[in-house]
């Protein structure tokens, strides 16, 4: 047993000519909430598919809870929970039957927890799954996954399409039950909603084009990204020659630069280029992640930004 | 018997200040304002995390920072308490932080174009609120 919940080494996955995962090396320690951010097609879902053994990697290796992901035994699968945005549950089943099925399937099933979670959602045991609303299905799916008491819980955009109340209940229950009752469990949480990420993240993982771009705490990430605003009274220089520039935009004579990993000397550089006034402010997570991803996003060339 | 006052904190997502900072700043403000008194018990990590709908590890981190800086102290098995407040910083460090804060403040308000006296009066009123509570 090693200390990582997820451990990949130069992992590659290709669909035809397209590399969905490009030599991805990723080590996620156990017992924390790891949040994944990335543009569409960054490789998040592909990674989960490989980790869960649904997809065979083209090269490299992937280990889940210390075991080779290509050879997951039923006993090991039991320790991994998975919830994705489709909440693909058998629609023809009644809620009670579905619960009983899971109960039989998972040795560590926690009945009390199931009721604790499901009571937040308006789900009746006699309803068929297909009769439930999207939010109710999400709630049911989460209740099933949490009651399984997984050591690793993978959530791929679980709150997509949920209303504000259901979303809050979903996140609260997830944090409550996994971090406290299920000592040391690991959550992998993937979302495009920065407010959710901010609330739940211990660790921020940014993927781009199947590669790891960043991994650390979300607060550290924000500390390393700043907005600089400079006014160039004469000719605006080519700001892309400056180090760390992620985003550049000129608005009414002021050049706005989002910059990665630069200290105050960046201001001095701007002045050397002829800037008259220079100001800097920190950015929130949403803006910071946005700038970070804009750089390599399809359809945004550096010059046009 | 220690008081267990309600700790009213607001967390805003999308703010440049990370949530940890928002909690530490918030607790310091409550202590400075006299709403939390020495000896008061703070909410548990779990309780505050539930109240704010955030990751409990984030609350734990904020509490650790506050404890390290001497704002709070932990009593094994009993929880976290507001510490007896004393001056924790060296004179040089205090001067540096004051300078920094003033700098920040001035650049925030300079563009608002208020007469200087108006700005000073506002600051004085705000500070007086804390002074009054401290002596109360």
Short mmCIF file of C-alpha atoms in Angstrom, two decimals:
data_model
loop_
_atom_site.label_atom_id
_atom_site.label_comp_id
_atom_site.label_asym_id
_atom_site.label_seq_id
_atom_site.Cartn_x
_atom_site.Cartn_y
_atom_site.Cartn_z
CA UNK A 1 0.00 0.00 0.00
CA UNK A 2 1.38 3.42 -0.90
CA UNK A 3 0.35 6.86 0.26
CA UNK A 4 -1.35 7.87 -2.93
CA UNK A 5 -5.01 7.47 -3.74
CA UNK A 6 -4.16 8.01 -7.39
CA UNK A 7 -0.75 7.60 -8.91
CA UNK A 8 -0.09 7.78 -12.64
CA UNK A 9 3.19 7.63 -14.48
CA UNK A 10 3.55 9.01 -18.03
CA UNK A 11 -0.01 7.96 -18.72
CA UNK A 12 -1.17 8.25 -22.33
CA UNK A 13 -4.55 7.64 -23.87
CA UNK A 14 -5.28 8.29 -27.50
CA UNK A 15 -8.52 8.34 -29.43
CA UNK A 16 -7.39 7.94 -33.02
CA UNK A 17 -4.79 10.62 -33.60
CA UNK A 18 -5.83 12.70 -30.66
CA UNK A 19 -4.00 12.37 -27.38
CA UNK A 20 -6.55 12.68 -24.59
CA UNK A 21 -3.88 12.05 -21.98
CA UNK A 22 -0.35 13.08 -22.81
CA UNK A 23 2.29 11.54 -20.54
CA UNK A 24 0.34 12.49 -17.47
CA UNK A 25 2.19 11.98 -14.21
CA UNK A 26 0.01 12.70 -11.24
CA UNK A 27 0.25 11.79 -7.58
CA UNK A 28 -2.69 12.54 -5.33
CA UNK A 29 -2.14 11.94 -1.62
CA UNK A 30 -4.87 10.22 0.36
CA UNK A 31 -7.30 11.96 2.66
CA UNK A 32 -7.93 15.26 0.92
CA UNK A 33 -10.29 16.89 -1.51
CA UNK A 34 -8.58 17.18 -4.88
CA UNK A 35 -10.44 19.45 -7.27
CA UNK A 36 -9.89 19.18 -11.00
CA UNK A 37 -10.23 22.12 -13.35
CA UNK A 38 -9.66 22.22 -17.05
CA UNK A 39 -11.20 23.27 -20.31
CA UNK A 40 -13.54 20.87 -22.09
CA UNK A 41 -11.46 18.02 -23.44
CA UNK A 42 -8.58 18.61 -21.04
CA UNK A 43 -8.59 14.92 -20.20
CA UNK A 44 -10.38 14.85 -16.85
CA UNK A 45 -13.04 12.33 -17.77
CA UNK A 46 -10.56 10.29 -19.81
CA UNK A 47 -8.37 10.02 -16.75
CA UNK A 48 -11.27 8.80 -14.63
CA UNK A 49 -12.20 6.25 -17.28
CA UNK A 50 -8.69 4.83 -17.19
CA UNK A 51 -8.58 4.87 -13.41
CA UNK A 52 -11.85 2.97 -13.19
CA UNK A 53 -10.66 0.43 -15.74
CA UNK A 54 -13.26 1.40 -18.37
CA UNK A 55 -10.55 2.36 -20.80
CA UNK A 56 -7.17 0.85 -21.55
CA UNK A 57 -4.24 3.28 -21.48
CA UNK A 58 -2.10 3.50 -24.63
CA UNK A 59 1.06 3.84 -22.58
CA UNK A 60 2.22 4.50 -19.04
CA UNK A 61 0.71 3.24 -15.83
CA UNK A 62 -2.09 4.14 -13.47
CA UNK A 63 -2.56 2.99 -9.93
CA UNK A 64 -5.66 3.44 -7.81
CA UNK A 65 -5.42 2.99 -4.04
CA UNK A 66 -2.06 1.42 -4.70
CA UNK A 67 -3.27 -1.13 -7.26
CA UNK A 68 -2.87 -1.36 -11.01
CA UNK A 69 -5.96 0.19 -12.62
CA UNK A 70 -6.01 -2.41 -15.39
CA UNK A 71 -6.51 -5.19 -12.87
CA UNK A 72 -9.16 -3.98 -10.47
CA UNK A 73 -10.74 -6.76 -8.50
CA UNK A 74 -14.37 -6.54 -7.37
CA UNK A 75 -13.12 -6.12 -3.80
CA UNK A 76 -11.09 -3.11 -4.84
CA UNK A 77 -13.86 -1.61 -6.93
CA UNK A 78 -16.02 -1.65 -3.85
CA UNK A 79 -13.66 0.84 -2.26
CA UNK A 80 -14.05 3.30 -5.12
CA UNK A 81 -17.17 5.41 -5.54
CA UNK A 82 -17.98 7.10 -8.81
CA UNK A 83 -20.59 9.72 -9.60
CA UNK A 84 -20.71 11.43 -12.95
CA UNK A 85 -22.85 14.18 -14.35
CA UNK A 86 -25.18 11.86 -16.21
CA UNK A 87 -26.22 10.09 -13.03
CA UNK A 88 -26.77 7.02 -15.14
CA UNK A 89 -29.02 4.90 -12.93
CA UNK A 90 -31.40 2.23 -14.19
CA UNK A 91 -34.60 4.19 -14.85
CA UNK A 92 -36.93 1.22 -14.68
CA UNK A 93 -35.94 0.29 -11.15
CA UNK A 94 -37.73 1.49 -8.06
CA UNK A 95 -35.60 3.45 -5.60
CA UNK A 96 -36.06 0.77 -2.96
CA UNK A 97 -34.89 -1.99 -5.29
CA UNK A 98 -31.90 -0.01 -6.44
CA UNK A 99 -30.89 0.64 -2.86
CA UNK A 100 -31.27 -3.04 -1.97
CA UNK A 101 -29.09 -3.97 -4.91
CA UNK A 102 -26.31 -1.64 -3.76
CA UNK A 103 -26.72 -2.80 -0.20
CA UNK A 104 -26.07 -6.39 -1.26
CA UNK A 105 -23.21 -5.42 -3.50
CA UNK A 106 -21.15 -3.44 -1.03
CA UNK A 107 -19.79 -5.12 2.07
CA UNK A 108 -19.23 -1.83 3.88
CA UNK A 109 -22.73 -0.51 3.13
CA UNK A 110 -23.86 2.03 5.71
CA UNK A 111 -27.64 2.04 5.94
CA UNK A 112 -27.82 4.91 8.42
CA UNK A 113 -25.83 7.11 6.13
CA UNK A 114 -28.06 6.33 3.18
CA UNK A 115 -31.09 7.62 5.08
CA UNK A 116 -29.15 10.57 6.41
CA UNK A 117 -28.28 11.69 2.88
CA UNK A 118 -31.45 10.78 1.04
CA UNK A 119 -33.69 12.66 3.48
CA UNK A 120 -32.31 15.90 2.03
CA UNK A 121 -33.81 15.00 -1.32
CA UNK A 122 -37.44 14.42 -2.02
CA UNK A 123 -37.10 10.79 -3.02
CA UNK A 124 -39.70 8.16 -2.13
CA UNK A 125 -38.74 4.47 -1.95
CA UNK A 126 -41.57 3.45 -4.28
CA UNK A 127 -40.73 5.88 -7.06
CA UNK A 128 -39.14 4.63 -10.23
CA UNK A 129 -35.75 6.19 -10.92
CA UNK A 130 -36.99 7.58 -14.25
CA UNK A 131 -39.72 9.49 -12.42
CA UNK A 132 -37.16 11.45 -10.40
CA UNK A 133 -36.03 14.94 -11.36
CA UNK A 134 -32.42 15.54 -12.28
CA UNK A 135 -31.61 16.88 -8.81
CA UNK A 136 -33.33 13.95 -7.14
CA UNK A 137 -31.38 11.50 -9.27
CA UNK A 138 -28.18 13.29 -8.33
CA UNK A 139 -29.15 13.06 -4.67
CA UNK A 140 -29.94 9.38 -4.98
CA UNK A 141 -26.69 8.75 -6.81
CA UNK A 142 -24.72 10.56 -4.13
CA UNK A 143 -26.55 8.76 -1.33
CA UNK A 144 -25.69 5.42 -2.94
CA UNK A 145 -22.07 6.37 -3.49
CA UNK A 146 -21.56 7.71 0.04
CA UNK A 147 -23.26 4.77 1.72
CA UNK A 148 -20.87 2.48 -0.06
CA UNK A 149 -18.22 4.11 2.24
CA UNK A 150 -15.63 4.44 -0.48
CA UNK A 151 -12.01 5.15 0.29
CA UNK A 152 -11.85 7.07 -2.94
CA UNK A 153 -14.82 8.99 -4.26
CA UNK A 154 -14.60 10.31 -7.81
CA UNK A 155 -17.15 12.98 -8.67
CA UNK A 156 -17.20 14.18 -12.26
CA UNK A 157 -19.25 17.39 -12.44
CA UNK A 158 -21.79 15.97 -10.02
CA UNK A 159 -23.69 19.20 -9.48
CA UNK A 160 -24.29 20.02 -13.14
CA UNK A 161 -27.87 21.16 -13.58
CA UNK A 162 -28.73 21.15 -9.88
CA UNK A 163 -30.61 24.07 -8.37
CA UNK A 164 -28.90 26.18 -5.71
CA UNK A 165 -30.47 24.37 -2.78
CA UNK A 166 -29.77 20.88 -4.08
CA UNK A 167 -26.23 21.91 -4.92
CA UNK A 168 -25.57 23.17 -1.42
CA UNK A 169 -27.02 20.03 0.15
CA UNK A 170 -24.95 17.91 -2.21
CA UNK A 171 -21.67 19.63 -1.30
CA UNK A 172 -22.39 19.78 2.44
CA UNK A 173 -23.28 16.12 2.61
CA UNK A 174 -20.26 15.17 0.59
CA UNK A 175 -17.88 17.05 2.92
CA UNK A 176 -19.66 15.99 6.09
CA UNK A 177 -19.83 12.29 5.49
CA UNK A 178 -16.59 11.69 3.68
CA UNK A 179 -14.21 13.79 5.71
CA UNK A 180 -15.56 13.09 9.16
CA UNK A 181 -17.42 9.83 9.29
CA UNK A 182 -15.30 8.06 6.75
CA UNK A 183 -11.95 8.85 8.20
CA UNK A 184 -9.25 9.56 5.69
CA UNK A 185 -11.32 9.15 2.54
CA UNK A 186 -10.14 10.88 -0.60
CA UNK A 187 -12.38 12.91 -2.87
CA UNK A 188 -11.64 13.74 -6.46
CA UNK A 189 -13.99 16.50 -7.50
CA UNK A 190 -14.25 17.86 -10.96
CA UNK A 191 -16.20 21.00 -11.73
CA UNK A 192 -16.35 24.13 -13.85
CA UNK A 193 -17.89 26.12 -11.00
CA UNK A 194 -15.16 28.05 -9.26
CA UNK A 195 -17.30 28.88 -6.24
CA UNK A 196 -17.71 25.16 -5.55
CA UNK A 197 -14.02 24.57 -6.07
CA UNK A 198 -13.16 27.32 -3.62
CA UNK A 199 -15.43 25.88 -0.97
CA UNK A 200 -14.28 22.29 -1.13
CA UNK A 201 -10.69 22.25 -2.38
CA UNK A 202 -7.64 21.21 -0.41
CA UNK A 203 -5.75 20.82 -3.62
CA UNK A 204 -6.23 22.32 -7.06
CA UNK A 205 -5.26 20.28 -10.11
CA UNK A 206 -5.29 21.97 -13.49
CA UNK A 207 -5.20 19.80 -16.59
CA UNK A 208 -4.74 21.05 -20.13
CA UNK A 209 -4.52 19.02 -23.31
CA UNK A 210 -4.07 15.86 -21.27
CA UNK A 211 -1.12 17.28 -19.35
CA UNK A 212 -0.74 18.44 -15.77
CA UNK A 213 -0.38 22.22 -15.73
CA UNK A 214 -0.60 22.98 -12.04
CA UNK A 215 -1.05 21.30 -8.70
CA UNK A 216 -1.16 22.99 -5.29
CA UNK A 217 -3.56 24.66 -2.88
CA UNK A 218 -6.05 27.08 -4.47
CA UNK A 219 -4.87 29.94 -2.25
CA UNK A 220 -1.28 29.44 -3.40
CA UNK A 221 -2.47 29.51 -6.96
CA UNK A 222 -4.18 32.88 -6.51
CA UNK A 223 -1.10 34.27 -4.82
CA UNK A 224 0.97 33.54 -7.90
CA UNK A 225 -1.34 35.27 -10.33
CA UNK A 226 -1.74 39.03 -10.43
CA UNK A 227 -3.31 41.63 -12.63
CA UNK A 228 -1.08 44.50 -13.73
CA UNK A 229 -2.54 47.59 -15.33
CA UNK A 230 -0.21 49.94 -17.14
CA UNK A 231 -0.79 53.05 -19.19
CA UNK A 232 1.54 53.55 -22.12
CA UNK A 233 1.21 57.18 -23.22
CA UNK A 234 3.16 56.63 -26.43
CA UNK A 235 3.49 53.43 -28.32
CA UNK A 236 2.22 50.25 -26.64
CA UNK A 237 5.12 47.81 -26.66
CA UNK A 238 4.87 44.10 -27.38
CA UNK A 239 3.95 42.94 -23.90
CA UNK A 240 4.11 39.27 -24.84
CA UNK A 241 7.90 39.47 -24.67
CA UNK A 242 7.56 39.90 -20.90
CA UNK A 243 7.86 36.80 -18.74
CA UNK A 244 4.79 35.09 -17.29
CA UNK A 245 2.13 36.91 -19.33
CA UNK A 246 -1.04 34.82 -19.54
CA UNK A 247 -3.50 37.35 -20.84
CA UNK A 248 -3.15 40.81 -22.32
CA UNK A 249 -5.86 43.25 -23.23
CA UNK A 250 -5.79 46.93 -24.05
CA UNK A 251 -8.81 48.85 -22.87
CA UNK A 252 -8.96 52.54 -23.68
CA UNK A 253 -5.24 53.08 -23.59
CA UNK A 254 -4.64 50.92 -20.54
CA UNK A 255 -2.95 47.60 -20.92
CA UNK A 256 -4.30 44.90 -18.61
CA UNK A 257 -1.94 42.00 -18.07
CA UNK A 258 -2.64 38.84 -16.12
CA UNK A 259 0.73 37.52 -15.09
CA UNK A 260 1.96 34.27 -13.53
CA UNK A 261 4.76 34.02 -10.98
CA UNK A 262 6.21 37.51 -11.20
CA UNK A 263 7.18 39.72 -8.29
CA UNK A 264 7.26 43.51 -8.02
CA UNK A 265 10.12 43.72 -10.49
CA UNK A 266 7.49 43.15 -13.17
CA UNK A 267 6.27 46.69 -12.50
CA UNK A 268 9.77 47.99 -13.03
CA UNK A 269 9.93 46.16 -16.35
CA UNK A 270 6.70 47.78 -17.45
CA UNK A 271 8.11 51.18 -16.57
CA UNK A 272 11.24 50.40 -18.58
CA UNK A 273 8.99 49.73 -21.55
CA UNK A 274 7.57 53.22 -21.18
CA UNK A 275 4.59 52.72 -18.88
CA UNK A 276 3.53 55.90 -17.18
CA UNK A 277 1.43 54.51 -14.38
CA UNK A 278 1.58 50.96 -13.13
CA UNK A 279 -0.82 49.27 -10.72
CA UNK A 280 -1.24 45.74 -9.52
CA UNK A 281 -4.05 43.88 -7.80
CA UNK A 282 -4.64 40.26 -6.80
CA UNK A 283 -7.27 38.20 -8.58
CA UNK A 284 -9.93 35.79 -7.36
CA UNK A 285 -9.80 32.12 -8.27
CA UNK A 286 -12.23 32.40 -11.16
CA UNK A 287 -10.28 35.12 -12.96
CA UNK A 288 -6.97 33.45 -12.17
CA UNK A 289 -8.00 30.05 -13.53
CA UNK A 290 -9.61 31.70 -16.52
CA UNK A 291 -6.41 33.52 -17.44
CA UNK A 292 -4.36 30.40 -16.89
CA UNK A 293 -6.53 28.36 -19.25
CA UNK A 294 -7.09 31.09 -21.85
CA UNK A 295 -3.46 30.83 -22.84
CA UNK A 296 -3.77 27.39 -24.37
CA UNK A 297 -7.49 27.30 -25.11
CA UNK A 298 -8.68 26.37 -28.59
CA UNK A 299 -9.69 29.41 -30.58
CA UNK A 300 -7.83 32.00 -28.54
CA UNK A 301 -4.54 32.97 -30.06
CA UNK A 302 -2.13 34.92 -27.91
CA UNK A 303 -2.15 37.98 -30.11
CA UNK A 304 -5.90 38.15 -30.32
CA UNK A 305 -6.35 37.93 -26.57
CA UNK B 1 -18.03 28.19 32.47
CA UNK B 2 -16.85 29.67 29.20
CA UNK B 3 -19.13 31.60 26.92
CA UNK B 4 -19.93 30.02 23.59
CA UNK B 5 -20.91 33.06 21.58
CA UNK B 6 -22.21 32.84 18.05
CA UNK B 7 -19.46 33.52 15.60
CA UNK B 8 -20.95 35.33 12.66
CA UNK B 9 -18.65 35.19 9.69
CA UNK B 10 -19.34 35.84 6.05
CA UNK B 11 -17.50 33.95 3.35
CA UNK B 12 -17.51 35.27 -0.17
CA UNK B 13 -16.38 33.12 -3.04
CA UNK B 14 -14.81 34.89 -5.99
CA UNK B 15 -12.95 37.25 -3.68
CA UNK B 16 -9.22 37.80 -4.18
CA UNK B 17 -8.80 36.91 -0.52
CA UNK B 18 -8.74 33.13 -0.14
CA UNK B 19 -11.27 31.62 2.25
CA UNK B 20 -8.60 30.90 4.88
CA UNK B 21 -7.74 34.59 4.93
CA UNK B 22 -11.39 35.57 5.13
CA UNK B 23 -11.80 33.41 8.22
CA UNK B 24 -8.64 34.61 9.97
CA UNK B 25 -9.47 38.25 9.19
CA UNK B 26 -13.05 37.74 10.34
CA UNK B 27 -12.08 36.18 13.68
CA UNK B 28 -9.47 38.89 14.32
CA UNK B 29 -12.09 41.53 13.67
CA UNK B 30 -14.54 39.90 16.07
CA UNK B 31 -11.86 39.79 18.75
CA UNK B 32 -10.77 43.37 18.10
CA UNK B 33 -14.39 44.50 18.21
CA UNK B 34 -14.91 42.80 21.56
CA UNK B 35 -17.58 40.50 20.21
CA UNK B 36 -15.34 37.62 21.13
CA UNK B 37 -13.80 37.95 24.58
CA UNK B 38 -10.78 36.18 26.07
CA UNK B 39 -11.88 32.77 27.29
CA UNK B 40 -14.74 32.41 24.82
CA UNK B 41 -15.02 29.05 23.07
CA UNK B 42 -14.87 28.99 19.31
CA UNK B 43 -17.09 26.77 17.21
CA UNK B 44 -15.59 23.38 16.41
CA UNK B 45 -13.90 22.88 13.07
CA UNK B 46 -16.80 20.77 11.96
CA UNK B 47 -19.39 23.25 13.22
CA UNK B 48 -17.87 26.26 11.51
CA UNK B 49 -17.32 24.29 8.30
CA UNK B 50 -20.99 23.33 8.32
CA UNK B 51 -22.05 26.86 9.08
CA UNK B 52 -20.02 28.25 6.18
CA UNK B 53 -20.48 25.30 3.82
CA UNK B 54 -16.79 24.82 3.26
CA UNK B 55 -14.13 22.18 3.55
CA UNK B 56 -13.35 21.58 7.27
CA UNK B 57 -9.67 21.36 6.44
CA UNK B 58 -9.83 25.03 5.47
CA UNK B 59 -11.29 25.94 8.87
CA UNK B 60 -8.61 23.85 10.57
CA UNK B 61 -5.94 25.69 8.64
CA UNK B 62 -7.34 29.08 9.65
CA UNK B 63 -7.53 28.00 13.31
CA UNK B 64 -3.95 26.77 13.20
CA UNK B 65 -2.80 30.13 11.86
CA UNK B 66 -4.75 32.05 14.48
CA UNK B 67 -3.33 29.83 17.20
CA UNK B 68 0.22 30.24 15.93
CA UNK B 69 -0.24 34.02 15.93
CA UNK B 70 -1.54 33.94 19.49
CA UNK B 71 -5.13 34.98 18.87
CA UNK B 72 -6.47 31.63 20.02
CA UNK B 73 -5.19 28.88 22.24
CA UNK B 74 -6.10 25.25 22.33
CA UNK B 75 -6.87 23.30 25.46
CA UNK B 76 -6.51 19.59 24.89
CA UNK B 77 -9.89 17.91 24.72
CA UNK B 78 -11.79 21.10 25.46
CA UNK B 79 -11.47 23.05 22.24
CA UNK B 80 -10.21 26.40 21.09
CA UNK B 81 -10.46 29.53 23.17
CA UNK B 82 -9.90 33.20 22.53
CA UNK B 83 -6.54 34.02 24.05
CA UNK B 84 -5.77 36.91 26.35
CA UNK B 85 -4.87 39.60 23.83
CA UNK B 86 -1.51 41.23 24.07
CA UNK B 87 0.78 42.92 21.65
CA UNK B 88 2.20 40.12 19.59
CA UNK B 89 4.40 42.00 17.19
CA UNK B 90 7.67 43.84 17.48
CA UNK B 91 7.57 47.63 17.13
CA UNK B 92 9.30 47.47 13.78
CA UNK B 93 6.85 44.91 12.48
CA UNK B 94 3.89 46.93 13.75
CA UNK B 95 5.21 50.01 12.01
CA UNK B 96 5.76 48.07 8.82
CA UNK B 97 2.27 46.60 8.81
CA UNK B 98 0.69 49.95 9.59
CA UNK B 99 2.59 51.52 6.72
CA UNK B 100 1.50 48.75 4.39
CA UNK B 101 -2.14 48.99 5.41
CA UNK B 102 -2.16 52.78 5.04
CA UNK B 103 -0.58 52.46 1.62
CA UNK B 104 -3.27 50.06 0.51
CA UNK B 105 -6.00 52.18 1.97
CA UNK B 106 -4.74 55.38 0.38
CA UNK B 107 -4.53 53.84 -3.06
CA UNK B 108 -8.08 52.55 -2.65
CA UNK B 109 -9.61 55.87 -1.68
CA UNK B 110 -7.44 58.35 -3.55
CA UNK B 111 -9.47 58.05 -6.70
CA UNK B 112 -12.75 58.65 -4.92
CA UNK B 113 -12.00 62.35 -4.73
CA UNK B 114 -13.33 63.05 -1.25
CA UNK B 115 -11.96 65.95 0.75
CA UNK B 116 -9.24 64.71 3.04
CA UNK B 117 -11.20 65.55 6.18
CA UNK B 118 -14.15 63.42 5.08
CA UNK B 119 -11.91 60.39 4.67
CA UNK B 120 -10.21 60.99 8.03
CA UNK B 121 -13.55 61.41 9.79
CA UNK B 122 -14.76 58.11 8.38
CA UNK B 123 -11.67 56.31 9.59
CA UNK B 124 -11.93 57.94 13.01
CA UNK B 125 -15.58 56.86 13.38
CA UNK B 126 -14.76 53.31 12.40
CA UNK B 127 -11.82 53.09 14.82
CA UNK B 128 -13.85 54.65 17.63
CA UNK B 129 -16.31 51.75 17.42
CA UNK B 130 -13.55 49.32 18.31
CA UNK B 131 -12.09 51.55 21.01
CA UNK B 132 -15.48 51.92 22.68
CA UNK B 133 -16.10 48.16 22.78
CA UNK B 134 -12.67 47.48 24.18
CA UNK B 135 -13.20 49.70 27.17
CA UNK B 136 -16.83 48.71 27.64
#
